[in-house]
Short mmCIF file of C-alpha atoms and ligand atoms in Angstrom, two decimals:
data_model
loop_
_atom_site.label_atom_id
_atom_site.label_comp_id
_atom_site.label_asym_id
_atom_site.label_seq_id
_atom_site.Cartn_x
_atom_site.Cartn_y
_atom_site.Cartn_z
CA MET A 1 45.97 -27.21 -88.88
CA THR A 2 42.07 -28.13 -88.69
CA GLY A 3 40.91 -29.78 -87.06
CA PHE A 4 39.01 -28.95 -83.84
CA ALA A 5 40.45 -31.14 -81.42
CA THR A 6 44.59 -30.57 -83.62
CA ALA A 7 43.58 -26.85 -82.30
CA GLN A 8 43.18 -27.60 -79.23
CA VAL A 9 46.12 -29.56 -78.48
CA GLN A 10 48.43 -27.56 -80.64
CA ALA A 11 48.02 -23.81 -81.79
CA GLY A 12 49.72 -21.31 -80.94
CA HIS A 13 52.53 -23.37 -79.29
CA SER A 14 56.10 -24.78 -81.23
CA VAL A 15 58.58 -26.07 -80.70
CA SER A 16 61.69 -25.18 -82.10
CA SER A 17 65.02 -26.39 -80.51
CA ALA A 18 64.98 -29.85 -79.26
CA ALA A 19 65.45 -29.06 -75.78
CA ILE A 20 62.40 -27.08 -74.69
CA GLY A 21 60.22 -28.86 -73.86
CA ALA A 22 57.07 -30.98 -75.20
CA ILE A 23 54.78 -28.96 -73.68
CA PRO A 24 54.49 -25.19 -73.11
CA PRO A 25 56.67 -23.55 -70.73
CA ILE A 26 55.70 -21.41 -68.01
CA HIS A 27 56.75 -18.09 -67.91
CA GLN A 28 57.17 -17.42 -64.57
CA THR A 29 58.27 -13.95 -64.90
CA ALA A 30 57.17 -10.37 -63.60
CA ALA A 31 59.00 -7.89 -66.60
CA TYR A 32 61.30 -8.57 -69.75
CA GLU A 33 65.07 -7.75 -70.34
CA PHE A 34 65.24 -5.93 -74.00
CA ALA A 35 68.18 -6.39 -76.33
CA SER A 36 68.63 -2.50 -76.16
CA LEU A 37 67.30 0.52 -75.42
CA ALA A 38 66.49 1.34 -79.12
CA GLU A 39 63.93 -1.65 -78.62
CA ALA A 40 62.82 -0.76 -75.66
CA ALA A 41 61.31 2.33 -76.56
CA ASP A 42 60.12 0.39 -79.88
CA LEU A 43 58.01 -2.08 -77.43
CA PHE A 44 57.26 0.90 -75.03
CA SER A 45 55.45 3.03 -78.27
CA LEU A 46 54.03 -0.02 -79.75
CA ARG A 47 55.65 0.89 -82.32
CA LYS A 48 57.19 -2.87 -81.80
CA PRO A 49 55.15 -6.14 -81.39
CA GLY A 50 56.79 -7.33 -77.84
CA ILE A 51 56.59 -7.66 -74.15
CA ILE A 52 57.11 -5.08 -71.89
CA TYR A 53 55.90 -6.23 -68.58
CA GLY A 54 53.79 -9.12 -66.86
CA ARG A 55 50.80 -7.04 -66.48
CA ASN A 56 49.65 -6.23 -70.34
CA ALA A 57 50.89 -9.97 -71.48
CA ASN A 58 53.54 -13.50 -70.45
CA PRO A 59 54.27 -15.77 -73.63
CA THR A 60 52.24 -18.94 -71.91
CA GLN A 61 49.32 -15.67 -71.74
CA GLN A 62 50.15 -15.65 -75.54
CA ILE A 63 49.41 -19.25 -76.28
CA LEU A 64 46.22 -19.53 -74.31
CA GLU A 65 44.97 -16.00 -76.52
CA GLU A 66 46.09 -18.59 -79.18
CA ARG A 67 44.30 -21.27 -78.37
CA VAL A 68 41.30 -19.95 -77.48
CA ALA A 69 41.67 -18.08 -80.12
CA ARG A 70 41.25 -20.53 -82.73
CA LEU A 71 38.52 -22.61 -81.12
CA GLU A 72 36.48 -19.88 -81.99
CA GLY A 73 37.39 -19.51 -85.43
CA GLY A 74 38.16 -15.55 -84.37
CA ALA A 75 40.95 -13.22 -85.23
CA SER A 76 42.74 -12.90 -81.82
CA ALA A 77 42.02 -12.49 -78.52
CA VAL A 78 42.74 -11.15 -74.73
CA ALA A 79 42.72 -13.69 -71.18
CA VAL A 80 42.17 -11.88 -68.09
CA ALA A 81 42.75 -12.78 -64.26
CA SER A 82 39.47 -14.35 -64.50
CA GLY A 83 35.51 -15.17 -66.89
CA GLN A 84 34.47 -11.72 -64.82
CA ALA A 85 37.76 -9.62 -65.67
CA ALA A 86 36.69 -10.62 -69.23
CA VAL A 87 33.40 -8.97 -69.80
CA ALA A 88 34.27 -5.97 -67.48
CA MET A 89 37.05 -5.55 -70.29
CA THR A 90 35.02 -6.62 -73.00
CA LEU A 91 31.99 -3.59 -72.28
CA LEU A 92 34.07 -1.07 -70.97
CA ALA A 93 36.30 -1.00 -74.22
CA LEU A 94 33.39 -0.94 -76.05
CA ALA A 95 31.43 1.80 -73.87
CA HIS A 96 34.00 3.85 -73.72
CA ARG A 97 32.72 7.22 -71.66
CA GLY A 98 28.96 7.85 -71.80
CA GLY A 99 27.83 4.50 -73.63
CA HIS A 100 24.91 2.10 -73.14
CA ILE A 101 24.48 -1.56 -73.94
CA VAL A 102 21.39 -3.51 -74.37
CA ALA A 103 21.83 -6.94 -72.18
CA ALA A 104 19.96 -9.94 -72.03
CA ARG A 105 17.95 -10.37 -68.52
CA GLN A 106 18.80 -13.93 -68.12
CA LEU A 107 22.69 -13.50 -67.11
CA TYR A 108 25.13 -14.63 -65.14
CA GLY A 109 24.91 -12.69 -61.78
CA GLY A 110 28.28 -11.31 -61.83
CA THR A 111 27.20 -9.95 -64.66
CA VAL A 112 24.62 -8.04 -63.96
CA ASP A 113 25.74 -6.68 -61.05
CA LEU A 114 28.85 -5.43 -63.09
CA LEU A 115 25.88 -3.96 -65.03
CA GLN A 116 23.77 -2.31 -63.33
CA GLU A 117 25.58 -1.18 -60.41
CA THR A 118 29.99 -1.31 -61.50
CA LEU A 119 29.48 0.05 -64.48
CA ASP A 120 26.67 2.24 -64.10
CA ASP A 121 28.57 4.06 -60.98
CA PHE A 122 30.67 4.32 -63.43
CA GLY A 123 28.07 5.95 -66.13
CA ILE A 124 27.59 3.14 -68.54
CA GLY A 125 23.52 2.59 -68.57
CA VAL A 126 22.18 -0.57 -69.07
CA THR A 127 19.05 -1.92 -70.51
CA PHE A 128 18.00 -5.30 -69.85
CA VAL A 129 15.72 -7.11 -72.20
CA ASP A 130 14.10 -10.43 -72.38
CA GLN A 131 16.50 -12.06 -74.66
CA ASP A 132 13.95 -14.72 -76.02
CA ASP A 133 11.99 -10.75 -77.53
CA ILE A 134 13.55 -10.11 -80.54
CA ASP A 135 11.48 -7.48 -80.75
CA ALA A 136 12.83 -5.84 -77.10
CA TRP A 137 15.99 -5.54 -78.18
CA ARG A 138 15.71 -3.21 -80.71
CA THR A 139 13.18 -0.95 -78.74
CA ALA A 140 15.57 -0.72 -76.56
CA ILE A 141 19.13 0.74 -78.26
CA THR A 142 19.04 4.65 -78.22
CA PRO A 143 22.15 6.53 -79.81
CA GLN A 144 24.39 5.81 -77.16
CA THR A 145 24.54 1.60 -77.47
CA ARG A 146 27.46 0.99 -77.94
CA ALA A 147 26.96 -3.57 -77.56
CA PHE A 148 24.72 -5.84 -77.38
CA PHE A 149 25.24 -8.24 -75.01
CA ALA A 150 24.23 -11.99 -74.25
CA GLU A 151 25.31 -15.76 -72.72
CA SER A 152 24.69 -18.03 -75.70
CA ILE A 153 23.03 -20.36 -73.50
CA ALA A 154 22.16 -19.23 -70.22
CA ASN A 155 22.43 -20.84 -66.70
CA PRO A 156 21.03 -22.30 -64.73
CA ILE A 157 17.14 -22.58 -66.57
CA ALA A 158 19.75 -23.77 -69.87
CA GLN A 159 17.85 -20.67 -72.21
CA VAL A 160 19.41 -20.43 -75.74
CA LEU A 161 19.62 -17.47 -77.76
CA ASP A 162 18.99 -17.04 -80.89
CA ILE A 163 22.40 -15.03 -81.82
CA ARG A 164 21.29 -14.66 -85.47
CA ALA A 165 17.99 -12.40 -85.08
CA VAL A 166 20.08 -10.90 -81.62
CA ALA A 167 23.05 -10.58 -84.04
CA ASP A 168 20.85 -9.62 -87.01
CA ILE A 169 19.15 -6.12 -84.45
CA ALA A 170 22.37 -5.41 -83.59
CA HIS A 171 24.37 -4.93 -87.00
CA GLY A 172 21.30 -3.40 -88.70
CA ALA A 173 22.19 -0.75 -85.37
CA GLY A 174 25.82 -0.74 -85.98
CA VAL A 175 26.94 -2.52 -82.89
CA PRO A 176 28.35 -5.26 -82.62
CA LEU A 177 26.64 -8.41 -80.55
CA VAL A 178 29.01 -10.05 -77.54
CA ILE A 179 28.95 -13.70 -76.15
CA ASP A 180 29.36 -15.52 -72.79
CA SER A 181 29.80 -18.71 -74.02
CA THR A 182 31.32 -19.70 -70.82
CA VAL A 183 28.40 -22.40 -70.84
CA GLY A 184 28.21 -23.33 -74.66
CA THR A 185 32.04 -23.54 -75.13
CA PRO A 186 33.50 -23.91 -78.76
CA TYR A 187 33.15 -27.57 -78.19
CA LEU A 188 28.91 -27.17 -78.57
CA ILE A 189 29.42 -23.55 -80.73
CA ARG A 190 30.93 -21.30 -82.12
CA PRO A 191 29.07 -18.03 -81.72
CA GLY A 192 30.76 -16.02 -84.04
CA GLU A 193 29.77 -18.37 -87.40
CA HIS A 194 26.08 -17.26 -86.38
CA GLY A 195 27.18 -13.53 -85.67
CA ALA A 196 28.42 -12.30 -83.22
CA ASP A 197 31.35 -10.36 -82.84
CA PHE A 198 33.49 -10.89 -79.92
CA VAL A 199 33.20 -13.72 -77.26
CA VAL A 200 33.81 -13.89 -74.17
CA HIS A 201 34.56 -16.71 -71.38
CA SER A 202 34.90 -17.25 -68.20
CA ALA A 203 37.92 -19.86 -68.28
CA THR A 204 37.83 -21.33 -65.36
CA LYS A 205 34.82 -23.33 -66.38
CA PHE A 206 34.88 -25.92 -69.17
CA LEU A 207 38.65 -24.37 -70.67
CA ALA A 208 39.39 -25.29 -67.43
CA GLY A 209 37.42 -27.83 -66.77
CA HIS A 210 39.84 -29.55 -63.82
CA GLY A 211 38.24 -26.78 -61.62
CA SER A 212 41.73 -25.57 -59.81
CA SER A 213 42.48 -22.28 -61.70
CA LEU A 214 40.63 -18.21 -62.47
CA GLY A 215 40.89 -16.98 -65.59
CA GLY A 216 38.86 -15.11 -68.63
CA VAL A 217 39.25 -14.87 -72.85
CA VAL A 218 37.73 -12.12 -75.12
CA VAL A 219 37.77 -13.33 -78.49
CA ASP A 220 37.81 -10.74 -81.06
CA GLN A 221 36.25 -12.19 -84.03
CA GLY A 222 37.26 -9.22 -86.77
CA THR A 223 33.72 -8.75 -88.19
CA PHE A 224 32.89 -5.91 -86.89
CA ASP A 225 34.35 -2.59 -88.67
CA PHE A 226 34.49 0.14 -85.40
CA GLY A 227 36.11 2.34 -88.96
CA ALA A 228 32.61 1.94 -91.19
CA ASP A 229 30.92 5.13 -88.17
CA ALA A 230 34.24 6.93 -86.81
CA THR A 231 32.81 9.28 -84.98
CA ARG A 232 31.16 6.75 -82.94
CA TRP A 233 34.16 4.24 -81.93
CA PRO A 234 36.67 7.88 -81.11
CA GLN A 235 38.56 5.31 -79.07
CA PHE A 236 39.93 3.54 -82.04
CA THR A 237 39.45 6.38 -85.20
CA GLN A 238 41.37 8.64 -83.32
CA PRO A 239 44.43 9.20 -81.45
CA TYR A 240 45.60 7.67 -78.25
CA THR A 241 47.23 10.14 -76.01
CA ARG A 242 49.42 7.94 -74.92
CA PHE A 243 50.68 7.55 -77.75
CA GLY A 244 51.24 10.17 -79.60
CA ASP A 245 49.12 10.60 -82.29
CA LEU A 246 49.25 6.95 -83.00
CA VAL A 247 45.70 5.95 -84.25
CA LEU A 248 44.59 2.35 -82.88
CA TRP A 249 42.57 1.24 -85.86
CA GLU A 250 44.64 2.59 -88.65
CA ARG A 251 47.82 1.11 -86.96
CA PHE A 252 46.83 -2.69 -86.15
CA GLY A 253 42.84 -2.19 -87.96
CA GLN A 254 40.25 -4.56 -87.64
CA GLY A 255 40.11 -7.99 -86.27
CA GLN A 256 44.08 -6.09 -83.92
CA ALA A 257 43.04 -2.97 -82.61
CA PHE A 258 40.33 -4.21 -80.18
CA ALA A 259 42.74 -6.44 -77.73
CA VAL A 260 45.29 -4.33 -78.64
CA LEU A 261 43.43 -1.82 -76.85
CA VAL A 262 42.49 -3.80 -74.04
CA LYS A 263 46.25 -5.16 -73.54
CA SER A 264 47.22 -1.14 -73.27
CA LYS A 265 44.85 0.15 -71.83
CA TYR A 266 42.33 -1.52 -69.97
CA VAL A 267 44.60 -4.10 -68.76
CA HIS A 268 46.96 -2.59 -67.78
CA ASP A 269 45.19 0.41 -66.18
CA LEU A 270 42.99 -1.18 -63.83
CA GLY A 271 45.51 -4.23 -63.55
CA PRO A 272 42.90 -7.93 -63.87
CA SER A 273 46.13 -10.00 -65.67
CA ILE A 274 46.73 -13.71 -65.46
CA SER A 275 49.58 -15.44 -63.68
CA PRO A 276 51.94 -17.32 -65.99
CA PHE A 277 50.89 -20.88 -63.63
CA ASN A 278 47.05 -20.39 -64.42
CA ALA A 279 47.09 -20.04 -67.61
CA TRP A 280 49.01 -22.99 -67.60
CA GLN A 281 46.33 -24.37 -65.47
CA ILE A 282 43.74 -23.77 -68.52
CA LEU A 283 46.61 -24.62 -71.31
CA GLN A 284 46.41 -28.64 -69.91
CA GLY A 285 42.77 -28.31 -69.54
CA ILE A 286 41.43 -26.51 -73.40
CA GLU A 287 43.65 -30.01 -74.54
CA THR A 288 40.99 -32.35 -73.48
CA LEU A 289 37.88 -29.72 -73.54
CA ASP A 290 36.18 -32.34 -76.38
CA LEU A 291 36.29 -35.13 -74.89
CA ARG A 292 34.86 -34.23 -71.67
CA VAL A 293 31.95 -31.79 -73.45
CA ALA A 294 31.49 -35.02 -75.55
CA ARG A 295 30.89 -36.68 -72.26
CA GLN A 296 29.48 -34.40 -69.61
CA SER A 297 26.91 -33.72 -72.11
CA ALA A 298 25.88 -36.44 -73.23
CA THR A 299 26.18 -37.72 -68.91
CA ALA A 300 23.65 -34.32 -68.54
CA LEU A 301 20.97 -35.39 -71.08
CA ARG A 302 20.46 -39.02 -68.93
CA ILE A 303 20.00 -38.08 -65.90
CA ALA A 304 17.74 -34.94 -67.39
CA GLU A 305 16.25 -37.84 -68.94
CA HIS A 306 15.71 -39.50 -65.66
CA LEU A 307 15.23 -36.67 -63.48
CA ALA A 308 12.19 -35.72 -66.37
CA GLN A 309 10.33 -39.33 -65.45
CA HIS A 310 11.10 -39.14 -60.98
CA PRO A 311 7.84 -38.11 -58.64
CA ALA A 312 9.94 -35.65 -56.58
CA VAL A 313 10.55 -33.65 -60.08
CA SER A 314 8.10 -31.41 -61.05
CA ARG A 315 10.05 -29.66 -63.83
CA VAL A 316 13.41 -30.34 -65.21
CA HIS A 317 15.19 -27.02 -67.30
CA HIS A 318 16.86 -29.49 -70.80
CA PRO A 319 16.40 -27.79 -73.46
CA ALA A 320 17.74 -30.79 -75.07
CA LEU A 321 14.21 -32.62 -73.73
CA ALA A 322 11.21 -32.17 -75.74
CA GLY A 323 8.41 -29.33 -75.21
CA ASN A 324 11.67 -27.65 -73.47
CA PRO A 325 11.18 -23.89 -75.12
CA TRP A 326 14.34 -23.54 -75.89
CA HIS A 327 14.29 -27.38 -77.74
CA ASP A 328 13.72 -25.61 -81.48
CA LEU A 329 16.84 -23.20 -80.41
CA ALA A 330 19.25 -26.62 -79.24
CA ALA A 331 18.35 -28.09 -82.87
CA ARG A 332 19.40 -25.61 -85.01
CA TYR A 333 22.66 -23.82 -83.20
CA LEU A 334 23.85 -27.08 -80.55
CA PRO A 335 24.01 -29.75 -83.14
CA ARG A 336 26.74 -31.96 -81.02
CA GLY A 337 24.25 -31.60 -78.15
CA ALA A 338 23.55 -29.78 -74.66
CA PRO A 339 25.92 -28.27 -72.75
CA SER A 340 26.16 -29.96 -69.48
CA VAL A 341 25.06 -27.34 -67.06
CA PHE A 342 20.47 -27.49 -66.53
CA SER A 343 18.49 -27.47 -63.84
CA PHE A 344 15.36 -28.75 -62.36
CA ASP A 345 12.61 -27.76 -59.96
CA LEU A 346 11.67 -29.94 -56.87
CA ALA A 347 7.19 -30.27 -56.56
CA GLY A 348 6.33 -28.35 -53.67
CA PRO A 349 4.87 -25.35 -52.91
CA ASP A 350 7.19 -22.14 -52.03
CA ASP A 351 7.46 -22.05 -48.88
CA THR A 352 8.87 -25.03 -47.48
CA ALA A 353 11.45 -25.13 -50.60
CA PHE A 354 14.59 -24.54 -49.02
CA GLU A 355 13.77 -27.16 -46.55
CA ARG A 356 12.89 -29.82 -49.00
CA VAL A 357 16.07 -28.54 -51.33
CA ALA A 358 17.76 -28.86 -48.15
CA ALA A 359 17.17 -31.95 -47.53
CA VAL A 360 17.75 -33.30 -51.18
CA VAL A 361 21.53 -31.63 -51.93
CA ASP A 362 23.17 -32.30 -47.97
CA ARG A 363 22.21 -35.63 -48.95
CA LEU A 364 24.25 -36.23 -51.46
CA GLU A 365 27.36 -37.94 -51.28
CA VAL A 366 28.62 -38.07 -55.52
CA PHE A 367 27.22 -34.12 -56.42
CA ARG A 368 29.58 -32.27 -54.31
CA LEU A 369 27.05 -28.50 -53.56
CA VAL A 370 30.07 -26.07 -54.90
CA ALA A 371 29.00 -22.45 -56.59
CA ASN A 372 30.60 -23.41 -59.70
CA ILE A 373 30.00 -24.77 -62.91
CA GLY A 374 32.19 -26.88 -65.48
CA ASP A 375 34.36 -29.03 -63.75
CA ALA A 376 35.45 -32.75 -63.24
CA ARG A 377 33.43 -33.28 -60.63
CA SER A 378 29.46 -32.84 -60.33
CA LEU A 379 28.34 -30.09 -58.53
CA VAL A 380 24.61 -28.56 -57.57
CA ALA A 381 23.84 -25.49 -56.43
CA HIS A 382 20.53 -23.93 -55.20
CA PRO A 383 20.67 -21.04 -57.24
CA ALA A 384 17.71 -19.22 -54.98
CA SER A 385 19.53 -19.52 -51.90
CA MET A 386 23.32 -19.15 -53.49
CA THR A 387 24.63 -17.99 -57.25
CA HIS A 388 20.90 -15.68 -57.17
CA SER A 389 20.55 -14.42 -53.71
CA HIS A 390 20.98 -10.98 -55.06
CA PHE A 391 18.56 -11.19 -57.44
CA THR A 392 15.28 -9.76 -56.46
CA ALA A 393 11.80 -11.97 -56.36
CA THR A 394 11.02 -10.95 -60.40
CA GLN A 395 14.09 -10.65 -61.22
CA ARG A 396 14.19 -14.61 -60.22
CA ALA A 397 11.09 -15.29 -62.00
CA ASP A 398 12.72 -13.67 -65.40
CA ALA A 399 15.25 -16.07 -65.19
CA GLY A 400 12.84 -18.19 -65.17
CA ILE A 401 14.33 -19.52 -61.25
CA SER A 402 11.96 -20.84 -58.30
CA LEU A 403 12.02 -21.22 -54.84
CA SER A 404 13.35 -25.36 -55.09
CA THR A 405 15.21 -25.19 -58.35
CA ILE A 406 18.84 -27.24 -58.41
CA ARG A 407 21.53 -26.46 -60.41
CA LEU A 408 23.33 -29.06 -61.80
CA SER A 409 26.54 -29.79 -63.54
CA ALA A 410 27.03 -33.18 -64.42
CA GLY A 411 30.64 -33.60 -64.55
CA LEU A 412 33.25 -37.21 -65.67
CA GLU A 413 32.26 -39.29 -62.75
CA ASP A 414 30.04 -42.70 -63.33
CA PRO A 415 26.87 -41.60 -65.25
CA ALA A 416 25.58 -44.61 -62.66
CA ASP A 417 27.52 -43.28 -59.56
CA LEU A 418 25.53 -39.49 -60.57
CA LEU A 419 21.66 -41.72 -61.16
CA ALA A 420 21.98 -43.13 -58.18
CA ASP A 421 22.97 -40.14 -55.36
CA LEU A 422 20.64 -38.50 -56.94
CA ASP A 423 17.50 -41.06 -56.93
CA HIS A 424 18.36 -41.95 -52.92
CA ALA A 425 18.96 -38.10 -51.98
CA LEU A 426 15.60 -37.91 -53.82
CA ALA A 427 13.98 -41.03 -52.09
CA HIS A 428 15.40 -40.22 -49.04
CA ALA A 429 14.30 -36.42 -48.58
CA ASP A 430 11.09 -36.89 -47.63
CA VAL A 431 9.38 -33.87 -49.90
CA ARG A 432 6.27 -34.12 -48.84
CA PRO A 433 4.80 -30.98 -47.80
CA ASP A 434 2.63 -32.49 -45.13
CA THR A 435 5.25 -34.47 -43.32
CA LEU A 436 7.87 -31.81 -43.32
CA GLU A 437 7.61 -30.09 -39.14
CA THR A 438 6.22 -26.40 -39.61
C1 PLP B 501 31.98 -18.33 -63.97
C2 PLP B 501 30.81 -17.13 -64.66
C3 PLP B 501 31.56 -16.32 -65.30
C4 PLP B 501 32.49 -15.24 -64.87
O1 PLP B 501 33.51 -16.16 -64.60
P1 PLP B 501 34.47 -16.08 -63.29
O2 PLP B 501 35.85 -17.12 -64.19
O3 PLP B 501 33.99 -16.36 -62.27
O4 PLP B 501 35.53 -14.30 -63.64
C5 PLP B 501 30.74 -15.39 -65.90
N1 PLP B 501 29.60 -15.84 -67.62
C6 PLP B 501 29.37 -16.79 -67.12
C7 PLP B 501 29.01 -17.49 -67.38
C8 PLP B 501 29.87 -17.55 -65.72
O5 PLP B 501 29.30 -19.50 -66.13
#
């Protein structure tokens, strides 16, 4: 079973009896019965693999984990309650006590909040760098650095990361590269093939694809050797005190130890478990991932080309368009096409930007004003007043967002309806500044 589409429909699940349903069941249970006290003791001490309680794992969740690990070409995975939880668990496990993270400044707004406020509260430092400035990654490294973090394709501007270049610097410093590939999806890009050691997803977006359920996944590619510099990674190489003298790296090894640590400590202690029902919903979505993403990417490119010709639009940020600063990286890293999440700027001055954006957005009928991406429905958002409203003007400028930037996530509707909807809104919203009321 080697094909991507076969894996997205079947990986992680096998039907062992004719009485069992063909699709994965929802194991709606909080806890599990043990065959004997001896078995319970083995499970509680990690001597035997298995599930002791629903906070740590669930059989439906395990199918999801195996399926996403397979799609990313990874060794193991952990599914949690949201993408935000997946990022937080991953970085807490790597940064451990007093660690430092070098992160792209072009990140999802929630991740910026997590890094600069909550992880800072925990004593974990962060240095943000311009992800395209390869020297800046190298300069930001400190003796405490334990991870590099970036998105394969950022949003709303759709910058494409040179994953290989950043991975080489991380590995030169002895730290792993973590890539949030939510926008990329394993269908368009597999960061592990370009040097990433951990791949994180908000499964809420394209993996689910239906916008009904939150979830997150982190995949361990099995490439990072925490044993190579043992003193730097005591969470893997020193006795895991809650399990006596157990050493995770010795017992579970490369490709598995990270998932065991995340589940038995961080998810166990902090509690962001995925519900069986949400894991099941996301599995249903994954079965059509390649079909949806291919269609959405093609639709998005058509919209981008159309908007690039439109007089009310000053700029389209889509990396497949000629002249886009990330066009060459997109050609190299995204042979199947660019993601369906991109942005465009309305023409006109900043002081009337909000009113002009509102005039367009509020006229859209097929596109929905929703703070989400990767849904079957086409969605728009206004980063400056919505997803990135916490950003300072400098952070906004660094992220490439202007006050008139509109983010678009192309869905599965008829492309002609989407184009007509945009044309109607752009034409009826009079964007000439001299006709706006003051
Ligand atoms: C949405 C998103 C997240 C957070 O995921 P949730 O499932 O909403 O918690 C993280 N990274 C990116 C790139 C996202 O788009």
